[in-house]
Tab-separated table of C-alpha atoms in Angstrom:
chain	number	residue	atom	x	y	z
U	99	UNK	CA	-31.411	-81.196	44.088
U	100	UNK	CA	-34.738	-81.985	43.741
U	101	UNK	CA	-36.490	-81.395	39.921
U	102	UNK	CA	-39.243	-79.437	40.897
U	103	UNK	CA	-41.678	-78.615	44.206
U	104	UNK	CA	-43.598	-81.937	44.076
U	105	UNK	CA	-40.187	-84.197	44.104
U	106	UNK	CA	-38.736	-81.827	46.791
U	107	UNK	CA	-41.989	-82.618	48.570
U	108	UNK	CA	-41.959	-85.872	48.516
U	109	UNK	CA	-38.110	-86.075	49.391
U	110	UNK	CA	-38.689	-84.393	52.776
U	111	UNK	CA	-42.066	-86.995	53.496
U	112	UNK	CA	-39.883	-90.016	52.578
U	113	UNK	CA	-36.906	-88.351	55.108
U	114	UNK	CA	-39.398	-87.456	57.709
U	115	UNK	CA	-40.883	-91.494	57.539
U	116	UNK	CA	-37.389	-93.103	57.760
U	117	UNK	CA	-36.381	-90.900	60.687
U	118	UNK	CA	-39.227	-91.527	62.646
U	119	UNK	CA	-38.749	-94.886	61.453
U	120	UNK	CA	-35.342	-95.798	62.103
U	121	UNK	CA	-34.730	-92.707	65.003
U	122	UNK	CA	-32.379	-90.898	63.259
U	123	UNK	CA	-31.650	-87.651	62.928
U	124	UNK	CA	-33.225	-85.445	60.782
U	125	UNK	CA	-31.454	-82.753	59.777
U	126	UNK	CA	-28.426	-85.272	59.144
U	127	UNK	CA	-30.162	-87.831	57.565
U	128	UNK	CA	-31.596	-84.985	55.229
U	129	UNK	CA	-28.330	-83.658	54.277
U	130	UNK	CA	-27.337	-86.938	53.679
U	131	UNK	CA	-29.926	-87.874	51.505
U	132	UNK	CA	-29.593	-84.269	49.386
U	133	UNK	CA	-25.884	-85.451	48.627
U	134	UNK	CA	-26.999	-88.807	47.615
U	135	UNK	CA	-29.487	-87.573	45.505
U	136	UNK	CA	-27.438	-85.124	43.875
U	137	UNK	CA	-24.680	-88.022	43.156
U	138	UNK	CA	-27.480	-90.488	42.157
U	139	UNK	CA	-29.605	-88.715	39.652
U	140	UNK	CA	-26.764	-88.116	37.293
U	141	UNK	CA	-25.553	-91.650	37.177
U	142	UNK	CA	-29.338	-92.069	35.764
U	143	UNK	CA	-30.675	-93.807	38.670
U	144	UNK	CA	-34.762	-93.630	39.670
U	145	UNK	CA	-35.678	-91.310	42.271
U	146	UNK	CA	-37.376	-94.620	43.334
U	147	UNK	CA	-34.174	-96.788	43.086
U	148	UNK	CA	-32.660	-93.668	45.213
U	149	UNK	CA	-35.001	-93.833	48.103
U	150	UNK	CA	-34.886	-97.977	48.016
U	151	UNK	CA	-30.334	-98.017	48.442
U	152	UNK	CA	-30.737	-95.057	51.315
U	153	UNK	CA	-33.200	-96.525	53.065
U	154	UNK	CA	-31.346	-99.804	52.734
U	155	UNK	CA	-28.107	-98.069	53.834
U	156	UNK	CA	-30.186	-96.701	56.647
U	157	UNK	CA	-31.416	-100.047	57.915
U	158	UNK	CA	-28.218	-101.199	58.056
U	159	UNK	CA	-26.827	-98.398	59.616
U	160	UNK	CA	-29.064	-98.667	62.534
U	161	UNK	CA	-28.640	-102.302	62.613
U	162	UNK	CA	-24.669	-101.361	63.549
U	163	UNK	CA	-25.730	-98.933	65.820
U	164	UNK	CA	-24.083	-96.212	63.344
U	165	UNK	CA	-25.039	-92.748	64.467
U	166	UNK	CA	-24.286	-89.103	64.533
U	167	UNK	CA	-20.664	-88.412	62.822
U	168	UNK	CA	-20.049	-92.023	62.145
U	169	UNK	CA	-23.291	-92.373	60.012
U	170	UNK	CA	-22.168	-89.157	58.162
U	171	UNK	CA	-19.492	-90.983	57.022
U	172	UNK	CA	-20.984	-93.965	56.266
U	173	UNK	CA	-23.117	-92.085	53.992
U	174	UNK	CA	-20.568	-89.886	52.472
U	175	UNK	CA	-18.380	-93.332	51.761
U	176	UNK	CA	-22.099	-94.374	50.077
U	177	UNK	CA	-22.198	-90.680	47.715
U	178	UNK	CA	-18.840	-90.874	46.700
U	179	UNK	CA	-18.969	-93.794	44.955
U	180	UNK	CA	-21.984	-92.770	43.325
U	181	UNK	CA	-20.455	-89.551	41.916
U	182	UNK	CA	-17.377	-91.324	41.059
U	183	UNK	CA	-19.285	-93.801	38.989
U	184	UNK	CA	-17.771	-96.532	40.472
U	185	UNK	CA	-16.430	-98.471	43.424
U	186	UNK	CA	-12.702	-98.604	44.914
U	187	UNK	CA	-11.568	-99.832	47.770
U	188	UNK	CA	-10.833	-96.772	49.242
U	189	UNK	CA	-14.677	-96.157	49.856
U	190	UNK	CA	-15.488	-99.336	50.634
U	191	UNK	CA	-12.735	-101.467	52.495
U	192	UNK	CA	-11.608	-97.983	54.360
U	193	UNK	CA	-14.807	-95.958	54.755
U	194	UNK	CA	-17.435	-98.046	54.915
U	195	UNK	CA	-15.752	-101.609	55.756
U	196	UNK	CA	-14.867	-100.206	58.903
U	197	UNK	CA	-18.041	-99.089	59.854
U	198	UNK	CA	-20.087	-101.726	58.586
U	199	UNK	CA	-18.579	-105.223	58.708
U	200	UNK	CA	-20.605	-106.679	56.073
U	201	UNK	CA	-20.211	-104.404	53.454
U	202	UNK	CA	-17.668	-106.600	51.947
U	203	UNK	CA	-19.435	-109.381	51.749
U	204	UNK	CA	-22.716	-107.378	50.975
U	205	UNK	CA	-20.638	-106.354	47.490
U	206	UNK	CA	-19.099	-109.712	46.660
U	207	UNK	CA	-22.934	-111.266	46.691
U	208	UNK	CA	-24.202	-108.404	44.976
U	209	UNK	CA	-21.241	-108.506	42.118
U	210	UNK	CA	-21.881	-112.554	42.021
U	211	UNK	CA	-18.390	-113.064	43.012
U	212	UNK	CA	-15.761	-114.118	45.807
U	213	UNK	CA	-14.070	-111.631	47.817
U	214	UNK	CA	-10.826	-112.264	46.061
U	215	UNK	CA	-12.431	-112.165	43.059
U	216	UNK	CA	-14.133	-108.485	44.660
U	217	UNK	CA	-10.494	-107.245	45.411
U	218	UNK	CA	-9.428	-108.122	41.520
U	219	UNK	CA	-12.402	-106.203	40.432
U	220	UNK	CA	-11.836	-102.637	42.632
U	221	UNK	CA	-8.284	-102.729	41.746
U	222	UNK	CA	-9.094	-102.833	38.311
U	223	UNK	CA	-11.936	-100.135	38.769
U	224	UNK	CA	-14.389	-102.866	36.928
U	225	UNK	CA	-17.149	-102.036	39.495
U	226	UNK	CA	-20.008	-100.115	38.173
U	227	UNK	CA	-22.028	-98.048	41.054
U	228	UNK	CA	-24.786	-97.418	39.505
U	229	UNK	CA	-24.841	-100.694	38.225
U	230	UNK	CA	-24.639	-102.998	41.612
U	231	UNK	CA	-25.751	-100.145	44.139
U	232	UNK	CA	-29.329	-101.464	44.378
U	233	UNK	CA	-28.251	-105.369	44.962
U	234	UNK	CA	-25.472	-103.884	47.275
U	235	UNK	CA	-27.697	-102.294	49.478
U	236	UNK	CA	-30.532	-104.825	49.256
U	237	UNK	CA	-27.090	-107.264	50.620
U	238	UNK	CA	-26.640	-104.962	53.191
U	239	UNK	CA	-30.048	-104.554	54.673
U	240	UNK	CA	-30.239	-108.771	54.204
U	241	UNK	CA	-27.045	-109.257	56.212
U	242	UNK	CA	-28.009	-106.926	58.756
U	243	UNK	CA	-30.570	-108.549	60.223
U	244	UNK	CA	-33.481	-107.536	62.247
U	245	UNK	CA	-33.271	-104.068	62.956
U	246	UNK	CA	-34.528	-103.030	66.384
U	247	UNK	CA	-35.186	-99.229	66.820
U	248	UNK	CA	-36.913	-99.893	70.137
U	249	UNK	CA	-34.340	-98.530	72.402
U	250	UNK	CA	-32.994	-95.029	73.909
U	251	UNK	CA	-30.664	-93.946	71.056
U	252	UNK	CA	-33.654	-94.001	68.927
U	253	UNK	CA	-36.608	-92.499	71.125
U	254	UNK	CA	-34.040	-89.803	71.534
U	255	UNK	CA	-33.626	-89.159	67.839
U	256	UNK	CA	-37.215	-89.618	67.758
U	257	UNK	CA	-37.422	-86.513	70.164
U	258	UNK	CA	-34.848	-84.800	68.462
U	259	UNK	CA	-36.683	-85.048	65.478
U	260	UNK	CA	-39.540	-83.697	66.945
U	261	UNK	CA	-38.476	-80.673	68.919
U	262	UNK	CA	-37.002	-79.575	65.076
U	263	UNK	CA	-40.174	-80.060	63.752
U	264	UNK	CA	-41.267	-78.040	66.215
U	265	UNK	CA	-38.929	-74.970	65.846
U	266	UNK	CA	-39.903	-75.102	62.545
U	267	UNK	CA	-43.464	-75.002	62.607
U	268	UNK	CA	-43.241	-72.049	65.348
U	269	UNK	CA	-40.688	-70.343	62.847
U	270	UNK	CA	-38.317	-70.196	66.513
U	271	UNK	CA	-35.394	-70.012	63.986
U	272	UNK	CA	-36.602	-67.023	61.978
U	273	UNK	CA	-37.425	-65.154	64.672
U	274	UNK	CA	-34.683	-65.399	66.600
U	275	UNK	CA	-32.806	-64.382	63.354
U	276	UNK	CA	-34.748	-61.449	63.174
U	277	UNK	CA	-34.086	-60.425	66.458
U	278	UNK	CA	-30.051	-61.108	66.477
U	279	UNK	CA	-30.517	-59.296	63.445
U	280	UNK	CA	-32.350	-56.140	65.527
U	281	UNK	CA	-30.075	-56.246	68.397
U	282	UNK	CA	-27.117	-56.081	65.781
């Protein structure tokens, strides 16, 4: 989803520095990003302005202790209202509400408005994504709080993160391809 080699590039340095950041995994958190990315871009938001709400999103994720599955739905609640073009309910009281219990508020104070008013405005599809998803997230990382990553989940990921990096240097997964592809 990336426009040419050097974006692509950059992409997978900004992925690899919030994973080692934050402990997450990398293969999810890349997948997660290429989605975003790919709903982003066409609702005319900076590649900049991209990396800023994920890594946002990401903060606050790990703040929650959201990992594994649960994160790839958090983010997937985050990409669909970016290809939709705008926020409901569904995606954000449903998906995302009950994952992050902030993310309410987080859109009321980045709308301007109470959370009654919030409800008035997602029933009547008012909300704009890409027009409050950078003051959403920059809610959501606020109201998160400090964000520890110095514990097990995250040396794990950390690990995780580096045995892939790993394979892939050593081309373990090509090989072995080639070989399954021999035997066969």
């Amino acid at each position: 989803v990336s426009a040419d080699a050097r974006e692509y590039g950059n992409s997978i340095k900004y992925i690899t520095q919030l994973t080692e950041k934050y402990g997450t995994d990398l293969i999810g958190t890349t997948t997660a990003f290429a989605k975003f990315k790919a709903a982003a871009t066409p609702a005319g938001i900076a590649v900049a302005e991209q990396e800023r709400i994920f890594a946002n999103v990401s903060k606050a994720m790990a703040s929650f202790g959201i990992s594994g599955g649960e994160a790839a739905l958090t983010m997937l609640a985050i990409t669909q209202m970016m290809s939709k073009g705008k926020i409901s309910s569904e995606e954000l009281r449903r998906q995302l509400g009950e994952r992050m219990p902030v993310a309410m508020q987080a859109m009321a104070n980045a709308a301007g408005v109470s959370l009654s008013q919030l409800d008035k405005l997602l029933k009547d599809g008012k909300l704009r994504s890409a027009e409050v998803m950078g003051k959403f997230s920059d809610e959501l990382a606020k109201l998160s709080g400090d964000t520890s990553t110095d514990n097990l989940e995250a040396s794990i990921g950390r690990l995780k993160n580096a045995f892939v990096s790993l394979a892939d240097s050593l081309n373990i997964y090509g090989n072995f391809k080639a070989l399954v592809d021999r035997v066969k």
